[in-house]
Tab-separated table of N, CA, C and O in Angstrom:
chain	number	residue	atom	x	y	z
A	1	MET	N	-0.001	-26.240	4.798
A	1	MET	CA	0.098	-25.745	6.168
A	1	MET	C	1.523	-25.967	6.672
A	1	MET	O	2.026	-27.078	6.620
A	2	PRO	N	2.167	-24.913	7.124
A	2	PRO	CA	3.560	-25.044	7.591
A	2	PRO	C	3.652	-25.929	8.838
A	2	PRO	O	2.766	-25.937	9.682
A	3	SER	N	4.762	-26.662	8.913
A	3	SER	CA	4.999	-27.497	10.090
A	3	SER	C	5.381	-26.620	11.275
A	3	SER	O	5.654	-25.419	11.126
A	4	LYS	N	5.413	-27.237	12.439
A	4	LYS	CA	5.788	-26.505	13.656
A	4	LYS	C	7.198	-25.922	13.515
A	4	LYS	O	7.444	-24.770	13.885
A	5	ILE	N	8.094	-26.703	12.947
A	5	ILE	CA	9.479	-26.242	12.765
A	5	ILE	C	9.515	-25.046	11.814
A	5	ILE	O	10.227	-24.073	12.053
A	6	GLU	N	8.744	-25.108	10.742
A	6	GLU	CA	8.717	-23.987	9.797
A	6	GLU	C	8.166	-22.726	10.451
A	6	GLU	O	8.664	-21.624	10.197
A	7	LYS	N	7.172	-22.882	11.300
A	7	LYS	CA	6.617	-21.726	12.004
A	7	LYS	C	7.670	-21.101	12.921
A	7	LYS	O	7.840	-19.884	12.956
A	8	ILE	N	8.365	-21.959	13.666
A	8	ILE	CA	9.409	-21.469	14.575
A	8	ILE	C	10.527	-20.802	13.775
A	8	ILE	O	11.016	-19.728	14.141
A	9	GLU	N	10.902	-21.433	12.678
A	9	GLU	CA	11.956	-20.873	11.829
A	9	GLU	C	11.550	-19.500	11.300
A	9	GLU	O	12.344	-18.549	11.327
A	10	ASN	N	10.327	-19.372	10.821
A	10	ASN	CA	9.846	-18.086	10.306
A	10	ASN	C	9.897	-17.006	11.386
A	10	ASN	O	10.284	-15.869	11.114
A	11	GLU	N	9.512	-17.356	12.594
A	11	GLU	CA	9.562	-16.396	13.704
A	11	GLU	C	11.009	-16.040	14.042
A	11	GLU	O	11.329	-14.887	14.296
A	12	ALA	N	11.875	-17.057	14.032
A	12	ALA	CA	13.286	-16.824	14.362
A	12	ALA	C	13.930	-15.865	13.358
A	12	ALA	O	14.721	-15.000	13.739
A	13	PHE	N	13.583	-15.991	12.083
A	13	PHE	CA	14.163	-15.114	11.065
A	13	PHE	C	13.706	-13.670	11.217
A	13	PHE	O	14.323	-12.763	10.670
A	14	LYS	N	12.658	-13.434	11.958
A	14	LYS	CA	12.190	-12.070	12.204
A	14	LYS	C	12.999	-11.383	13.302
A	14	LYS	O	12.926	-10.168	13.460
A	15	LEU	N	13.773	-12.162	14.059
A	15	LEU	CA	14.568	-11.609	15.158
A	15	LEU	C	15.733	-10.786	14.619
A	15	LEU	O	16.233	-11.044	13.517
A	16	PRO	N	16.206	-9.818	15.411
A	16	PRO	CA	17.418	-9.089	15.023
A	16	PRO	C	18.605	-10.059	14.911
A	16	PRO	O	18.617	-11.130	15.534
A	17	ARG	N	19.583	-9.686	14.137
A	17	ARG	CA	20.748	-10.532	13.867
A	17	ARG	C	21.389	-11.080	15.151
A	17	ARG	O	21.686	-12.268	15.246
A	18	LYS	N	21.610	-10.211	16.145
A	18	LYS	CA	22.259	-10.649	17.390
A	18	LYS	C	21.411	-11.695	18.109
A	18	LYS	O	21.921	-12.694	18.594
A	19	ASP	N	20.114	-11.492	18.150
A	19	ASP	CA	19.227	-12.455	18.804
A	19	ASP	C	19.224	-13.791	18.065
A	19	ASP	O	19.192	-14.856	18.684
A	20	ARG	N	19.286	-13.741	16.730
A	20	ARG	CA	19.364	-14.987	15.955
A	20	ARG	C	20.656	-15.725	16.259
A	20	ARG	O	20.666	-16.953	16.410
A	21	ALA	N	21.754	-14.981	16.369
A	21	ALA	CA	23.041	-15.598	16.685
A	21	ALA	C	23.006	-16.231	18.068
A	21	ALA	O	23.496	-17.349	18.263
A	22	ASP	N	22.422	-15.518	19.042
A	22	ASP	CA	22.309	-16.066	20.393
A	22	ASP	C	21.460	-17.335	20.400
A	22	ASP	O	21.806	-18.326	21.037
A	23	LEU	N	20.356	-17.304	19.676
A	23	LEU	CA	19.483	-18.468	19.595
A	23	LEU	C	20.209	-19.643	18.945
A	23	LEU	O	20.146	-20.777	19.438
A	24	ALA	N	20.911	-19.381	17.864
A	24	ALA	CA	21.657	-20.436	17.178
A	24	ALA	C	22.701	-21.051	18.108
A	24	ALA	O	22.846	-22.275	18.170
A	25	SER	N	23.388	-20.216	18.847
A	25	SER	CA	24.394	-20.703	19.792
A	25	SER	C	23.760	-21.585	20.856
A	25	SER	O	24.278	-22.652	21.190
A	26	ARG	N	22.622	-21.150	21.377
A	26	ARG	CA	21.935	-21.936	22.409
A	26	ARG	C	21.440	-23.261	21.853
A	26	ARG	O	21.538	-24.300	22.518
A	27	LEU	N	20.932	-23.253	20.633
A	27	LEU	CA	20.465	-24.502	20.023
A	27	LEU	C	21.621	-25.468	19.787
A	27	LEU	O	21.505	-26.666	20.067
A	28	LEU	N	22.732	-24.931	19.276
A	28	LEU	CA	23.898	-25.790	19.049
A	28	LEU	C	24.431	-26.361	20.361
A	28	LEU	O	24.787	-27.539	20.434
A	29	SER	N	24.461	-25.536	21.391
A	29	SER	CA	24.928	-26.005	22.701
A	29	SER	C	24.047	-27.121	23.228
A	29	SER	O	24.528	-28.043	23.892
A	30	SER	N	22.756	-27.056	22.932
A	30	SER	CA	21.842	-28.086	23.419
A	30	SER	C	22.096	-29.436	22.756
A	30	SER	O	21.664	-30.467	23.264
A	31	LEU	N	22.805	-29.437	21.635
A	31	LEU	CA	23.095	-30.679	20.929
A	31	LEU	C	24.340	-31.385	21.457
A	31	LEU	O	24.594	-32.529	21.102
A	32	GLU	N	25.110	-30.687	22.260
A	32	GLU	CA	26.335	-31.273	22.796
A	32	GLU	C	25.967	-32.289	23.868
A	32	GLU	O	25.739	-31.955	25.022
A	33	GLU	N	25.896	-33.546	23.435
A	33	GLU	CA	25.487	-34.603	24.349
A	33	GLU	C	26.652	-35.136	25.176
A	33	GLU	O	26.458	-35.598	26.277
A	34	GLY	N	27.834	-35.097	24.605
A	34	GLY	CA	28.982	-35.671	25.281
A	34	GLY	C	29.807	-34.634	26.003
A	34	GLY	O	29.636	-33.433	25.839
A	35	SER	N	30.688	-35.128	26.818
A	35	SER	CA	31.610	-34.249	27.519
A	35	SER	C	32.677	-33.761	26.543
A	35	SER	O	32.801	-34.266	25.432
A	36	LYS	N	33.432	-32.772	26.970
A	36	LYS	CA	34.516	-32.273	26.116
A	36	LYS	C	35.486	-33.397	25.775
A	36	LYS	O	35.978	-33.481	24.658
A	37	LYS	N	35.741	-34.264	26.742
A	37	LYS	CA	36.663	-35.386	26.523
A	37	LYS	C	36.124	-36.311	25.428
A	37	LYS	O	36.865	-36.725	24.538
A	38	GLU	N	34.825	-36.603	25.461
A	38	GLU	CA	34.221	-37.462	24.444
A	38	GLU	C	34.280	-36.810	23.066
A	38	GLU	O	34.544	-37.472	22.064
A	39	ILE	N	34.044	-35.517	23.033
A	39	ILE	CA	34.090	-34.783	21.771
A	39	ILE	C	35.508	-34.788	21.208
A	39	ILE	O	35.729	-35.020	20.020
A	40	GLU	N	36.487	-34.548	22.062
A	40	GLU	CA	37.889	-34.572	21.629
A	40	GLU	C	38.269	-35.949	21.098
A	40	GLU	O	38.965	-36.063	20.084
A	41	MET	N	37.805	-36.997	21.766
A	41	MET	CA	38.098	-38.368	21.323
A	41	MET	C	37.465	-38.637	19.957
A	41	MET	O	38.077	-39.262	19.094
A	42	ALA	N	36.236	-38.165	19.759
A	42	ALA	CA	35.559	-38.358	18.474
A	42	ALA	C	36.321	-37.651	17.354
A	42	ALA	O	36.487	-38.214	16.256
A	43	TRP	N	36.803	-36.428	17.616
A	43	TRP	CA	37.575	-35.708	16.602
A	43	TRP	C	38.907	-36.402	16.335
A	43	TRP	O	39.374	-36.448	15.188
A	44	MET	N	39.525	-36.952	17.384
A	44	MET	CA	40.788	-37.671	17.206
A	44	MET	C	40.569	-38.901	16.320
A	44	MET	O	41.343	-39.170	15.402
A	45	GLU	N	39.484	-39.627	16.573
A	45	GLU	CA	39.170	-40.797	15.753
A	45	GLU	C	38.924	-40.393	14.301
A	45	GLU	O	39.366	-41.074	13.374
A	46	GLU	N	38.215	-39.280	14.102
A	46	GLU	CA	37.942	-38.797	12.745
A	46	GLU	C	39.243	-38.398	12.052
A	46	GLU	O	39.448	-38.703	10.873
A	47	ALA	N	40.125	-37.718	12.775
A	47	ALA	CA	41.413	-37.312	12.191
A	47	ALA	C	42.231	-38.545	11.802
A	47	ALA	O	42.833	-38.582	10.721
A	48	GLU	N	42.225	-39.544	12.666
A	48	GLU	CA	42.973	-40.773	12.366
A	48	GLU	C	42.360	-41.507	11.170
A	48	GLU	O	43.078	-42.044	10.326
A	49	ARG	N	41.033	-41.514	11.083
A	49	ARG	CA	40.358	-42.149	9.950
A	49	ARG	C	40.750	-41.458	8.647
A	49	ARG	O	41.086	-42.110	7.655
A	50	ARG	N	40.739	-40.126	8.664
A	50	ARG	CA	41.093	-39.370	7.466
A	50	ARG	C	42.560	-39.568	7.085
A	50	ARG	O	42.903	-39.675	5.905
A	51	LEU	N	43.436	-39.615	8.088
A	51	LEU	CA	44.858	-39.850	7.814
A	51	LEU	C	45.051	-41.220	7.165
A	51	LEU	O	45.810	-41.358	6.196
A	52	HIS	N	44.355	-42.227	7.675
A	52	HIS	CA	44.440	-43.575	7.110
A	52	HIS	C	43.987	-43.563	5.641
A	52	HIS	O	44.648	-44.151	4.778
A	53	LEU	N	42.876	-42.897	5.359
A	53	LEU	CA	42.380	-42.809	3.980
A	53	LEU	C	43.375	-42.080	3.087
A	53	LEU	O	43.616	-42.484	1.938
A	54	TYR	N	43.979	-41.014	3.613
A	54	TYR	CA	44.969	-40.251	2.843
A	54	TYR	C	46.176	-41.125	2.514
A	54	TYR	O	46.611	-41.190	1.363
A	55	LYS	N	46.687	-41.824	3.515
A	55	LYS	CA	47.866	-42.680	3.301
A	55	LYS	C	47.566	-43.827	2.356
A	55	LYS	O	48.449	-44.295	1.644
A	56	ALA	N	46.306	-44.281	2.339
A	56	ALA	CA	45.905	-45.377	1.455
A	56	ALA	C	45.599	-44.868	0.047
A	56	ALA	O	45.270	-45.660	-0.840
A	57	GLY	N	45.699	-43.560	-0.174
A	57	GLY	CA	45.450	-42.986	-1.488
A	57	GLY	C	43.969	-42.854	-1.815
A	57	GLY	O	43.596	-42.661	-2.966
A	58	LYS	N	43.119	-42.953	-0.804
A	58	LYS	CA	41.674	-42.870	-1.021
A	58	LYS	C	41.125	-41.471	-0.745
A	58	LYS	O	39.940	-41.225	-0.946
A	59	MET	N	41.989	-40.578	-0.301
A	59	MET	CA	41.583	-39.204	-0.019
A	59	MET	C	42.757	-38.307	-0.372
A	59	MET	O	43.898	-38.636	-0.066
A	60	LYS	N	42.466	-37.195	-1.030
A	60	LYS	CA	43.557	-36.289	-1.372
A	60	LYS	C	43.591	-35.119	-0.393
A	60	LYS	O	42.573	-34.770	0.214
A	61	ALA	N	44.753	-34.557	-0.258
A	61	ALA	CA	44.926	-33.396	0.621
A	61	ALA	C	44.587	-32.129	-0.154
A	61	ALA	O	44.819	-32.039	-1.362
A	62	ILE	N	44.018	-31.174	0.555
A	62	ILE	CA	43.724	-29.867	-0.028
A	62	ILE	C	44.456	-28.841	0.823
A	62	ILE	O	44.283	-28.815	2.048
A	63	PRO	N	45.281	-27.994	0.210
A	63	PRO	CA	46.011	-26.994	0.989
A	63	PRO	C	45.057	-26.095	1.773
A	63	PRO	O	44.004	-25.688	1.265
A	64	ALA	N	45.418	-25.804	3.009
A	64	ALA	CA	44.570	-24.980	3.882
A	64	ALA	C	44.256	-23.639	3.231
A	64	ALA	O	43.130	-23.146	3.335
A	65	GLU	N	45.237	-23.062	2.549
A	65	GLU	CA	45.034	-21.767	1.886
A	65	GLU	C	43.855	-21.836	0.912
A	65	GLU	O	43.013	-20.939	0.861
A	66	LYS	N	43.767	-22.932	0.156
A	66	LYS	CA	42.683	-23.098	-0.809
A	66	LYS	C	41.340	-23.278	-0.079
A	66	LYS	O	40.321	-22.709	-0.483
A	67	VAL	N	41.332	-24.069	0.974
A	67	VAL	CA	40.110	-24.309	1.740
A	67	VAL	C	39.580	-22.997	2.316
A	67	VAL	O	38.394	-22.675	2.174
A	68	PHE	N	40.448	-22.230	2.961
A	68	PHE	CA	40.032	-20.961	3.561
A	68	PHE	C	39.559	-19.965	2.507
A	68	PHE	O	38.595	-19.225	2.718
A	69	LYS	N	40.214	-19.956	1.350
A	69	LYS	CA	39.807	-19.066	0.263
A	69	LYS	C	38.386	-19.413	-0.196
A	69	LYS	O	37.553	-18.518	-0.398
A	70	GLU	N	38.102	-20.707	-0.350
A	70	GLU	CA	36.764	-21.139	-0.767
A	70	GLU	C	35.714	-20.793	0.286
A	70	GLU	O	34.613	-20.353	-0.044
A	71	ILE	N	36.059	-20.984	1.550
A	71	ILE	CA	35.121	-20.667	2.631
A	71	ILE	C	34.822	-19.167	2.643
A	71	ILE	O	33.668	-18.763	2.750
A	72	ARG	N	35.866	-18.348	2.534
A	72	ARG	CA	35.657	-16.894	2.514
A	72	ARG	C	34.758	-16.486	1.355
A	72	ARG	O	33.859	-15.652	1.499
A	73	SER	N	34.982	-17.089	0.199
A	73	SER	CA	34.185	-16.775	-0.979
A	73	SER	C	32.715	-17.133	-0.753
A	73	SER	O	31.820	-16.347	-1.066
A	74	LYS	N	32.468	-18.306	-0.188
A	74	LYS	CA	31.089	-18.732	0.080
A	74	LYS	C	30.427	-17.827	1.116
A	74	LYS	O	29.244	-17.497	0.991
A	75	LEU	N	31.173	-17.445	2.135
A	75	LEU	CA	30.615	-16.560	3.161
A	75	LEU	C	30.288	-15.188	2.594
A	75	LEU	O	29.263	-14.596	2.934
A	76	LYS	N	31.152	-14.672	1.719
A	76	LYS	CA	30.896	-13.375	1.092
A	76	LYS	C	29.636	-13.426	0.244
A	76	LYS	O	28.841	-12.493	0.243
A	77	LYS	N	29.463	-14.537	-0.495
A	77	LYS	CA	28.275	-14.684	-1.328
A	77	LYS	C	27.015	-14.763	-0.472
A	77	LYS	O	25.979	-14.206	-0.811
A	78	LYS	N	27.124	-15.448	0.646
A	78	LYS	CA	25.948	-15.658	1.483
A	78	LYS	C	25.614	-14.431	2.336
A	78	LYS	O	24.462	-14.058	2.478
A	79	PHE	N	26.636	-13.818	2.926
A	79	PHE	CA	26.397	-12.729	3.881
A	79	PHE	C	26.852	-11.364	3.387
A	79	PHE	O	26.646	-10.360	4.065
A	80	GLY	N	27.516	-11.299	2.269
A	80	GLY	CA	28.046	-10.022	1.783
A	80	GLY	C	29.333	-9.680	2.490
A	80	GLY	O	29.627	-10.170	3.568
A	81	SER	N	30.151	-8.857	1.883
A	81	SER	CA	31.422	-8.485	2.508
A	81	SER	C	31.234	-7.318	3.450
A	81	SER	O	30.447	-6.424	3.221
A	82	LYS	N	31.955	-7.379	4.550
A	82	LYS	CA	31.890	-6.324	5.570
A	82	LYS	C	33.269	-5.941	5.991
A	82	LYS	O	34.185	-6.647	5.950
């Protein structure tokens, strides 16, 4: 027997693409618990943490060009090229 979430998900997938996008946006917005200032501070802390790891040799840098190329490839596989 499908869970409540699975039932909602199945219904959501029946919606037209635009309606699914609107729903996804609304759901994501509902998760924003903090203010913009708090969110910016959290990202700043994360950036500083990553920089510290990079300088300590515990994290390697990946060129942005390579990252974007991989993302585009994954998106094309998932959604097809348009």
